[in-house]
Short mmCIF file of C-alpha atoms in Angstrom, two decimals:
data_model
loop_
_atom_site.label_atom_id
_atom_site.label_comp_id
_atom_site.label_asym_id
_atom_site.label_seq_id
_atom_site.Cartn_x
_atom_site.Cartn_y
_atom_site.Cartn_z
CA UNK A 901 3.55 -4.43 -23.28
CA UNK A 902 2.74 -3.29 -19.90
CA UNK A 903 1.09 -0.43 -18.63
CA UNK A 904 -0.64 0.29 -15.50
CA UNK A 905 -4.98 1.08 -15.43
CA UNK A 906 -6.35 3.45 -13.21
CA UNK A 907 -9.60 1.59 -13.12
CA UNK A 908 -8.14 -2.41 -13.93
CA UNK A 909 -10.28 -5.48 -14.24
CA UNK A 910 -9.38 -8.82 -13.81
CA UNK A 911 -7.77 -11.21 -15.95
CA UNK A 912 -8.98 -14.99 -16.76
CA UNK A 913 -6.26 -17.26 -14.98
CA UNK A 914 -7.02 -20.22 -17.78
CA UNK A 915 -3.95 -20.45 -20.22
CA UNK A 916 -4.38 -19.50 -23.84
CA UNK A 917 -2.93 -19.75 -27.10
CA UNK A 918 -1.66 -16.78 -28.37
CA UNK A 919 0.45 -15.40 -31.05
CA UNK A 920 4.23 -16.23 -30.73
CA UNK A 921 6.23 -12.70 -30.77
CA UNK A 922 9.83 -12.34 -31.33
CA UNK A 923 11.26 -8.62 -31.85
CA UNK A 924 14.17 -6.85 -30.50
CA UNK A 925 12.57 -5.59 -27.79
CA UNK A 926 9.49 -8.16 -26.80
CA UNK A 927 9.36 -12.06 -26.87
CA UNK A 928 6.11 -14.07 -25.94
CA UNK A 929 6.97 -17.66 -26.52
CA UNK A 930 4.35 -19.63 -23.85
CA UNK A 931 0.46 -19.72 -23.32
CA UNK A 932 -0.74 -16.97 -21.39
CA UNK A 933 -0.98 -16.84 -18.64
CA UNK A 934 2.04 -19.07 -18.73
CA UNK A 935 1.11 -22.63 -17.12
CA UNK A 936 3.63 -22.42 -14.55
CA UNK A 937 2.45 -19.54 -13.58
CA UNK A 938 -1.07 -20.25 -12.20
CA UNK A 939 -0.03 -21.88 -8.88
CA UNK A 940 1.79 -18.23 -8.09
CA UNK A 941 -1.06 -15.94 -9.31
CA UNK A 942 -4.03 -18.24 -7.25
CA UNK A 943 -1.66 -17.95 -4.45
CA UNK A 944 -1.96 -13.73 -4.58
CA UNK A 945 -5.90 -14.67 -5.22
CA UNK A 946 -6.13 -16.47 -2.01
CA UNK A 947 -3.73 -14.19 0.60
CA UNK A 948 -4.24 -10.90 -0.86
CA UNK A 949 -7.17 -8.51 -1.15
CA UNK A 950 -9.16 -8.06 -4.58
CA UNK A 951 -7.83 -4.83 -4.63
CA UNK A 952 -4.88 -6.20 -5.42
CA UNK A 953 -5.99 -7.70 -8.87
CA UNK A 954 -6.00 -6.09 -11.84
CA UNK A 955 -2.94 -5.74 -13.49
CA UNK A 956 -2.16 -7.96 -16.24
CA UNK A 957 -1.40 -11.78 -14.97
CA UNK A 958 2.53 -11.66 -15.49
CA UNK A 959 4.74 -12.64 -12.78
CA UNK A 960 7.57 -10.73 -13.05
CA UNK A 961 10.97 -12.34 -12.42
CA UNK A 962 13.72 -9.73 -13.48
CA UNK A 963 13.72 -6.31 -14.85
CA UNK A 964 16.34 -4.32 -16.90
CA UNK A 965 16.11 -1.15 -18.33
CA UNK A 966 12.36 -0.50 -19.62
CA UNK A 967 12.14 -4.44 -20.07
CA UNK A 968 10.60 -7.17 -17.55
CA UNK A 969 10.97 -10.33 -17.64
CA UNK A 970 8.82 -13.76 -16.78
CA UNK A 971 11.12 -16.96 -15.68
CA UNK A 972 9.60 -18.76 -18.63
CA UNK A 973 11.40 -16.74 -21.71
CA UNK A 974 9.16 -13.93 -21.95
CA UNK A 975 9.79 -10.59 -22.48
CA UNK A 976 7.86 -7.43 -22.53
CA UNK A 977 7.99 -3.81 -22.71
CA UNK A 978 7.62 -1.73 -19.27
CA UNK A 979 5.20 1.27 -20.41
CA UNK A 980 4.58 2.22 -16.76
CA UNK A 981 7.86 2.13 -15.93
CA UNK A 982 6.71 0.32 -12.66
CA UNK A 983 4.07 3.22 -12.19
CA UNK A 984 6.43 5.97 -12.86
CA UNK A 985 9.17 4.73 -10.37
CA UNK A 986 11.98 3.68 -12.68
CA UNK A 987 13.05 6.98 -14.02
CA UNK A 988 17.54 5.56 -14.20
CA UNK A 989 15.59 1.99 -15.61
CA UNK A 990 14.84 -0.82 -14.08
CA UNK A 991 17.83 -2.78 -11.92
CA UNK A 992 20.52 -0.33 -12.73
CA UNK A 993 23.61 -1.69 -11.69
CA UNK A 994 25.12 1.13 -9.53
CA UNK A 995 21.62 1.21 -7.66
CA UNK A 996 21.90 -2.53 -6.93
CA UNK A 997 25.37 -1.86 -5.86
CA UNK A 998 24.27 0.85 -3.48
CA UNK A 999 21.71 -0.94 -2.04
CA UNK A 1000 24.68 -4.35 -1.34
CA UNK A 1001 26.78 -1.85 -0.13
CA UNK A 1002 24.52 0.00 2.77
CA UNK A 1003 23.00 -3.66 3.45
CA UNK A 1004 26.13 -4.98 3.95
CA UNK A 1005 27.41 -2.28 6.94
CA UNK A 1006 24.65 -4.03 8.57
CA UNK A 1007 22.17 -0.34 9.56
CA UNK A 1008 19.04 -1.45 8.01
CA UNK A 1009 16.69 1.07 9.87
CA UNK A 1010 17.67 4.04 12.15
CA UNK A 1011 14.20 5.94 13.00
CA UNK A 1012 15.23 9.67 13.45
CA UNK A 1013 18.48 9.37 15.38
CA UNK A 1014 21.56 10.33 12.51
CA UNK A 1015 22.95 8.50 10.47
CA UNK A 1016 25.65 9.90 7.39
CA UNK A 1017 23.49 8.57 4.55
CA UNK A 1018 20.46 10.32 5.61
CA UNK A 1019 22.57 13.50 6.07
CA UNK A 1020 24.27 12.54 2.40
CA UNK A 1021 20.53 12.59 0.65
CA UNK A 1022 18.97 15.68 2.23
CA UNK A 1023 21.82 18.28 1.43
CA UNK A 1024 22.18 16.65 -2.04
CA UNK A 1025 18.02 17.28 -2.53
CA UNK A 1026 18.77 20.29 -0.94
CA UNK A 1027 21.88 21.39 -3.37
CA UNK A 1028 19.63 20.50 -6.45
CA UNK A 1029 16.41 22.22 -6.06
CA UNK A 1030 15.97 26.06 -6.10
CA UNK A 1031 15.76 28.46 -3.08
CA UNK A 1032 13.52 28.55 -1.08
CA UNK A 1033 12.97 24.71 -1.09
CA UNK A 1034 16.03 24.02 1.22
CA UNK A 1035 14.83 21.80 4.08
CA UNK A 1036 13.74 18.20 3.53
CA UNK A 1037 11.92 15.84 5.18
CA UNK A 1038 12.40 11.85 4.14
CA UNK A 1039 9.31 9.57 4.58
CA UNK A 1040 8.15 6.60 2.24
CA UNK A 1041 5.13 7.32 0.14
CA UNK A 1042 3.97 9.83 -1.99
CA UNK A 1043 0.60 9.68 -0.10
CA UNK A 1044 2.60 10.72 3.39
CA UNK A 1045 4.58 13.54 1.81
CA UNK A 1046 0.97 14.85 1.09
CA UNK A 1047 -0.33 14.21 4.50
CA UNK A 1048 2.51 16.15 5.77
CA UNK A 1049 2.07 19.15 2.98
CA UNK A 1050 -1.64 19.25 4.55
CA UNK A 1051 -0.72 19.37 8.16
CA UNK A 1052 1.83 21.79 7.23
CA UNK A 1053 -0.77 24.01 5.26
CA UNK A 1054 -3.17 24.37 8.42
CA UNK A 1055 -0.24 24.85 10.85
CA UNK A 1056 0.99 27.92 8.90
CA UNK A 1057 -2.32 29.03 7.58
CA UNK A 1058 -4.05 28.87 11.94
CA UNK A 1059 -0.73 30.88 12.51
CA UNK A 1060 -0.78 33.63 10.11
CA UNK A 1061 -4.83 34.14 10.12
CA UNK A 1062 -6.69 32.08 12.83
CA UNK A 1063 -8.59 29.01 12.99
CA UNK A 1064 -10.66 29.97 9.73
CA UNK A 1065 -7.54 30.20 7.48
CA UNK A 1066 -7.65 26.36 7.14
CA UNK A 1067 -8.85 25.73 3.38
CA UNK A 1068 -7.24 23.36 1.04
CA UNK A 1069 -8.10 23.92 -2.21
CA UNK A 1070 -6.79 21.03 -4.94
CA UNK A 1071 -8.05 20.40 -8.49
CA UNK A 1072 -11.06 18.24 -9.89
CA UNK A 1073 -9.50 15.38 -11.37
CA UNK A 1074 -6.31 14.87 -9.48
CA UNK A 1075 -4.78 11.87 -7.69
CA UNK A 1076 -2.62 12.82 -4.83
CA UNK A 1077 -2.81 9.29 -3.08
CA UNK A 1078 -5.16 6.48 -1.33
CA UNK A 1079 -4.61 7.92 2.49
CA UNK A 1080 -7.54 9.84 3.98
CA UNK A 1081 -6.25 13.52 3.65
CA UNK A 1082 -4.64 12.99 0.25
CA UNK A 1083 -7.84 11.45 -1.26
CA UNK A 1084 -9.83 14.22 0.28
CA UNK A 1085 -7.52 16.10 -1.63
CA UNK A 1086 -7.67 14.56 -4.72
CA UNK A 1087 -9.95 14.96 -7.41
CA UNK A 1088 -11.70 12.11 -8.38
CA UNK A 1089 -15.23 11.50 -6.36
CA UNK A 1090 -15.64 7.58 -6.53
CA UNK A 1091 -11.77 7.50 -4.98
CA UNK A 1092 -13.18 8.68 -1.88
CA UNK A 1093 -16.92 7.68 -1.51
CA UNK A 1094 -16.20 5.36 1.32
CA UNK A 1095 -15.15 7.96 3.84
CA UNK A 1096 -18.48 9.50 4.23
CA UNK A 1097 -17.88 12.51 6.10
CA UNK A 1098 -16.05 14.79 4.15
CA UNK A 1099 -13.64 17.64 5.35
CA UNK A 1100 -15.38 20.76 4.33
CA UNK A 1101 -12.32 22.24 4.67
CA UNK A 1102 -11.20 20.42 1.29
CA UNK A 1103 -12.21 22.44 -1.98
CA UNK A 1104 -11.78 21.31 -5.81
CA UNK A 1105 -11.80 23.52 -8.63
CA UNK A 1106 -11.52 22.77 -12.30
CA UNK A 1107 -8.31 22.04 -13.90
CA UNK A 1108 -7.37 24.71 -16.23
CA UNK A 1109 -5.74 22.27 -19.21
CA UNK A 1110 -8.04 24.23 -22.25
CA UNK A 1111 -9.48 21.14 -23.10
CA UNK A 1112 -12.29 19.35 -20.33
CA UNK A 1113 -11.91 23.20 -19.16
CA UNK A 1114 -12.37 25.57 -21.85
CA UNK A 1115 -11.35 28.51 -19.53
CA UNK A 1116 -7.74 28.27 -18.48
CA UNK A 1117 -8.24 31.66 -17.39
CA UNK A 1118 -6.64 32.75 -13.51
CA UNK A 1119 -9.75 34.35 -13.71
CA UNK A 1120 -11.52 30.34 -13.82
CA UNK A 1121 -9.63 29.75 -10.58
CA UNK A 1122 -10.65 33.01 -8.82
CA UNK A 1123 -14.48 32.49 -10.24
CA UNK A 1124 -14.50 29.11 -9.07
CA UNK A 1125 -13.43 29.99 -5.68
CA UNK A 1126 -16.18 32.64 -5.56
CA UNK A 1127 -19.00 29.86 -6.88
CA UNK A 1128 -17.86 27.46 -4.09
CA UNK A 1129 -18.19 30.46 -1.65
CA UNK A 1130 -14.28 30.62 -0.50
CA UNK A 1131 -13.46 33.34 1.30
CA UNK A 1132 -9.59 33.95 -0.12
CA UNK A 1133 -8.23 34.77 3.41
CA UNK A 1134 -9.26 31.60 4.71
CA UNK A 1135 -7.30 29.71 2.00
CA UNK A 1136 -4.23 27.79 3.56
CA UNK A 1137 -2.79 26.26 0.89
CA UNK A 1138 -2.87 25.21 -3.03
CA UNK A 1139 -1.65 21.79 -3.95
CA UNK A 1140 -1.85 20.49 -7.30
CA UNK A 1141 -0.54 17.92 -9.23
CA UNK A 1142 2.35 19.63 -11.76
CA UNK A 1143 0.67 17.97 -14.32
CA UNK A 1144 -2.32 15.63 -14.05
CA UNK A 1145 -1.45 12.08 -13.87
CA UNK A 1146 -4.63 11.08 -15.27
CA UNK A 1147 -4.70 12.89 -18.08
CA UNK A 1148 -1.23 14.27 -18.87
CA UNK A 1149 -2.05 17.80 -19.19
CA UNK A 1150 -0.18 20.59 -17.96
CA UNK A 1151 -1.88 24.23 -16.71
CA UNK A 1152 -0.61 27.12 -18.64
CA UNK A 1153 2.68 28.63 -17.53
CA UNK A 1154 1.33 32.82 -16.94
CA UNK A 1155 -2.02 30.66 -15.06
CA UNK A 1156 0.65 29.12 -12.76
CA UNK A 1157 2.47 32.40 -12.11
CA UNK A 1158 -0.57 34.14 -11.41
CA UNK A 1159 -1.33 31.19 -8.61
CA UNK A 1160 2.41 31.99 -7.29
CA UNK A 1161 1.75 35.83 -6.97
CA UNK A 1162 -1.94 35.27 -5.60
CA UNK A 1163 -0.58 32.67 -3.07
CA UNK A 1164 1.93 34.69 -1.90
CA UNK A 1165 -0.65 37.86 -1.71
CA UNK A 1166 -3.09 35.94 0.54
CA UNK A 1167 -0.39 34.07 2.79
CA UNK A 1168 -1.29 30.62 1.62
CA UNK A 1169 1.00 27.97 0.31
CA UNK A 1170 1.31 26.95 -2.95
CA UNK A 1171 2.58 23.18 -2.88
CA UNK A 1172 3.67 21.38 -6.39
CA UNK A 1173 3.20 17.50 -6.17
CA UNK A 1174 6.44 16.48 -8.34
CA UNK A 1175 5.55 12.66 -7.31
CA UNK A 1176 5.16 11.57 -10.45
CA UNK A 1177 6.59 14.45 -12.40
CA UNK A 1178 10.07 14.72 -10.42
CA UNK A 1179 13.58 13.50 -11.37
CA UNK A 1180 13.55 14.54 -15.15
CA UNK A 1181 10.33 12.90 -15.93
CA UNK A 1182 8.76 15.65 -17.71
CA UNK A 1183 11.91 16.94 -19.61
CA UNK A 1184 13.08 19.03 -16.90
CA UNK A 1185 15.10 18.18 -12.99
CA UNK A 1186 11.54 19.41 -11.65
CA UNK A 1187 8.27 19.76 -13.41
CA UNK A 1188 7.59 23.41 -11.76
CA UNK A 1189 10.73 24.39 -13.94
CA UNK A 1190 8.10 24.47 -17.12
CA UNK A 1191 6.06 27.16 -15.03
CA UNK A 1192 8.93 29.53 -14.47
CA UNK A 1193 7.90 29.48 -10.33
CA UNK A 1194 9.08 27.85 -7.17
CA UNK A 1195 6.21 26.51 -4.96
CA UNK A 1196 6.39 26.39 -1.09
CA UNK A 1197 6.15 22.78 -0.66
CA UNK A 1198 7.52 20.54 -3.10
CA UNK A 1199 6.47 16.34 -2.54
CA UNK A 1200 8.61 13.74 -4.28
CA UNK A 1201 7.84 9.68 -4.14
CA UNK A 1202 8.31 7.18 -6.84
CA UNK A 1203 11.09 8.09 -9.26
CA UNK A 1204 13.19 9.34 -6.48
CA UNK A 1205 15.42 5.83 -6.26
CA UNK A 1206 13.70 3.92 -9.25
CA UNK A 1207 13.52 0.70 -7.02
CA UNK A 1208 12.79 1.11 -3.11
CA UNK A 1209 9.99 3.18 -1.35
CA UNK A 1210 11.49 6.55 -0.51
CA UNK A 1211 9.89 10.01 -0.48
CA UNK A 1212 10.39 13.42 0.64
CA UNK A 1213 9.16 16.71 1.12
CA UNK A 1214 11.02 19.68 0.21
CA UNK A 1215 10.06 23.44 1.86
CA UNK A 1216 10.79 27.24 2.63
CA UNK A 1217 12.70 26.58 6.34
CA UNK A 1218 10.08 28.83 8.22
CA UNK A 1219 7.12 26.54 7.15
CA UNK A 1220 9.32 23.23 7.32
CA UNK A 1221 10.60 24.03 10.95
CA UNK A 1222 6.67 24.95 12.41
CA UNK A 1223 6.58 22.12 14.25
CA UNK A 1224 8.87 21.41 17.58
CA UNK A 1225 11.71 18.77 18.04
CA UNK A 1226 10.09 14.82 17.74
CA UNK A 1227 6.12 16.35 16.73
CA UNK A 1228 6.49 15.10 12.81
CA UNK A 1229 8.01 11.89 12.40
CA UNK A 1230 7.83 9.03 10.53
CA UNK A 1231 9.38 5.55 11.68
CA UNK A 1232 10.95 4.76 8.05
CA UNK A 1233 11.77 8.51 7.41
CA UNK A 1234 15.13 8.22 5.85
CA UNK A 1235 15.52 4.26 5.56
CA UNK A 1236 19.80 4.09 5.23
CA UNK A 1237 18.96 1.66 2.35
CA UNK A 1238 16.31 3.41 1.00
CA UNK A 1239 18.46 6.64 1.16
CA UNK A 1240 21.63 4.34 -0.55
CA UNK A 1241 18.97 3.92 -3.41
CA UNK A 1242 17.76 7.30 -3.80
CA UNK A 1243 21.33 8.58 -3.97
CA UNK A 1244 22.15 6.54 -6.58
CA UNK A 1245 19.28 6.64 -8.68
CA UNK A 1246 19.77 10.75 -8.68
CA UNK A 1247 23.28 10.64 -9.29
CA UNK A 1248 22.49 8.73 -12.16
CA UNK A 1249 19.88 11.11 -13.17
CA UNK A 1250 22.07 13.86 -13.06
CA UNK A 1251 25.27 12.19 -14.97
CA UNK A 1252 24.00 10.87 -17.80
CA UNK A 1253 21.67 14.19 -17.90
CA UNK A 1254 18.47 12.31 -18.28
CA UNK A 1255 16.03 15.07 -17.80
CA UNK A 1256 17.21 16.11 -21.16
CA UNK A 1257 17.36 12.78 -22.84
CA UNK A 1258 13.21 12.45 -21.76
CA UNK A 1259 12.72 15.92 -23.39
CA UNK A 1260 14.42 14.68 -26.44
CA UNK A 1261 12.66 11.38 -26.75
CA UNK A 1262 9.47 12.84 -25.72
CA UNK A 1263 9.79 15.71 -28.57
CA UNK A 1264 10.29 12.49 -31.24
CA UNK A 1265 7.33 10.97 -29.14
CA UNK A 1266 5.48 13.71 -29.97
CA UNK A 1267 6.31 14.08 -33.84
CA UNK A 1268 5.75 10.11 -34.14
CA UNK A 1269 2.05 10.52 -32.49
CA UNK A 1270 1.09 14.04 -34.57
CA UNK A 1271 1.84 12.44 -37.97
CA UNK A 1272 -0.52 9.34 -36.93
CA UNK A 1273 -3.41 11.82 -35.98
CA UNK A 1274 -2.85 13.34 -39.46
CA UNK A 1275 -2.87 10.15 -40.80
CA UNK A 1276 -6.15 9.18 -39.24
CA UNK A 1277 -7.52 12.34 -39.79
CA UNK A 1278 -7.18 12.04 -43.98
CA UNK A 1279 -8.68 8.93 -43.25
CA UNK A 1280 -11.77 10.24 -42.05
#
């Protein structure tokens, strides 16, 4: 099985023995690392940056479904679902066919000037997510739609209360992305120990889940807020993760409602990062939908087209439109293949109503895992 580590290590590249496997669903028939392998993965070792190690040495050669495969009969399991990207499955055939088709007209890139397909993806984003989120911008990465969220937070907070009103206040423990404003957003200290000179400007507060915080309290969020000496009116925005990657947990629905009402009070943004949580991953079209909100800003990467690198932001038009004709670009924003993708992988979505399906499996998920904590627990 496969599943992506936050913190990885590397692997030994010397072939072993190991147990043959042959189920429905997984097949290990080689040494592993395979032997033909090795000349590939000391190739990566030699051209690519350490950083690059650390997931486990398979090179994949085909993926279908929630299954990869190796060219030398293998077969495993996909638990991370190439990091949360594949939410139709891996190498759906419509997507593929999208992607041949667009190719194939010959418009590989367009920068900003129109094209149909780029016009095609926004109003369908735009048709599918709640009001006020009905202008969206296309760019590549989840880490760019939250550089953009941040530059769009201090635009609208300078304009509504001066140059003080320029506060970004995220959660301990979140991941938002590996670019310099996103990490400074994030949550996790050692991510970000290499910059040095921190924005003061960015502020984390504990993550109301009820578990590594006891107090899931909107009280905890004002408190905290008064302990790290933030004046309220100088808050421009609120971004958070809709639920924490790194841990899976979710903040209580009436805490999140609260954080809509108080964010609309004090003129700051509330922005949802739906990277990971977006396109039915969490049982619903949009994770917000669990809270019973709308934020202002809503950032989408990853699952978006379950194969090529496509991402967008979503916003109220009077925040979206702050800045003038050509000032916030991006020279992939809206990639006519990319958008081909995305467009498929949502219809699909939407069709075979997978939001629902992942609620469904992840309520049996949820059943299967309870009865072995029982289990475990009468063994103790």
């Amino acid at each position: 099985m496969l599943v992506s580590r936050p913190m990885a290590k590397e692997y030994s590249l010397v072939p072993r023995q190991v147990p043959r496997v042959e189920t429905p669903l997984r097949r290990i028939v080689t040494q592993f690392p395979v032997p033909e392998s090795i000349p590939i993965l000391e190739r990566l070792n030699s051209f690519e940056p350490v950083a690059m190690r650390g997931q486990p040495p398979v090179v994949w050669d085909r993926a279908e479904g929630f299954q990869v495969y190796d060219a030398w009969g293998n077969r495993w399991i996909d638990w991370s679902s190439g990091v949360l990207i594949t939410n139709a499955g891996h190498g759906r055939k419509e997507i593929a066919e999208a992607i041949e088709r667009q190719a194939a007209s010959r418009l590989l890139t367009n920068y900003c000037f129109p094209s149909e397909i780029r016009s095609q993806l926004v109003e369908c984003l735009a048709r599918l997510l709640p009001e006020p989120l009905k202008k969206i911008f296309l760019l590549t990465t989840g880490s760019e739609t939250v550089e953009c969220a941040i530059k769009l937070c201090r635009t609208h907070g300078v304009k509504t209360g001066g140059r003080a009103k320029h506060v970004i206040v995220s959660y301990e423990k979140a991941f938002h992305g590996r670019t310099l404003g996103s990490q400074q957003a994030g949550g996790i200290p050692q991510l970000k120990e290499w910059i040095g000179n921190l924005d003061p400007g960015f502020v984390q507060i504990p993550f109301p889940d009820g578990y590594r915080t006891a107090d899931n309290s909107f009280e905890g969020f004002e408190r905290a807020l008064a302990e790290q000496k933030v004046e309220p009116r100088n808050v421009a925005g609120v971004i958070l993760e809709t639920y924490q990657g790194g841990s899976a947990a979710f903040a209580p629905a009436p805490y999140m409602q609260a954080l809509r009402n108080w964010c609309t009070g004090k003129r700051a943004l509330l922005v949802c990062d739906e990277v990971q949580a977006g396109f039915g991953r969490t049982g619903t079209m949009w994770g917000f939908e669990h809270y019973g909100i709308v934020p202002d800003l809503a950032l989408f990467g990853k699952g978006m087209s379950s194969s090529l690198p496509i991402a967008a932001v979503a916003g109220r038009p009077d925040v979206m439109d702050l800045h003038p004709a050509g000032s916030m670009t991006s020279t992939h924003t809206g990639n006519p293949v990319c958008c081909a993708a995305a467009l498929a992988s949502i219809d699909l979505v939407v069709k075979e109503n997978l939001a629902r399906n992942s609620c469904v499996l992840g309520a049996k998920l949820h059943e299967r895992l309870r009865a072995l904590q029982a289990h475990r627990a009468r063994r103790w």
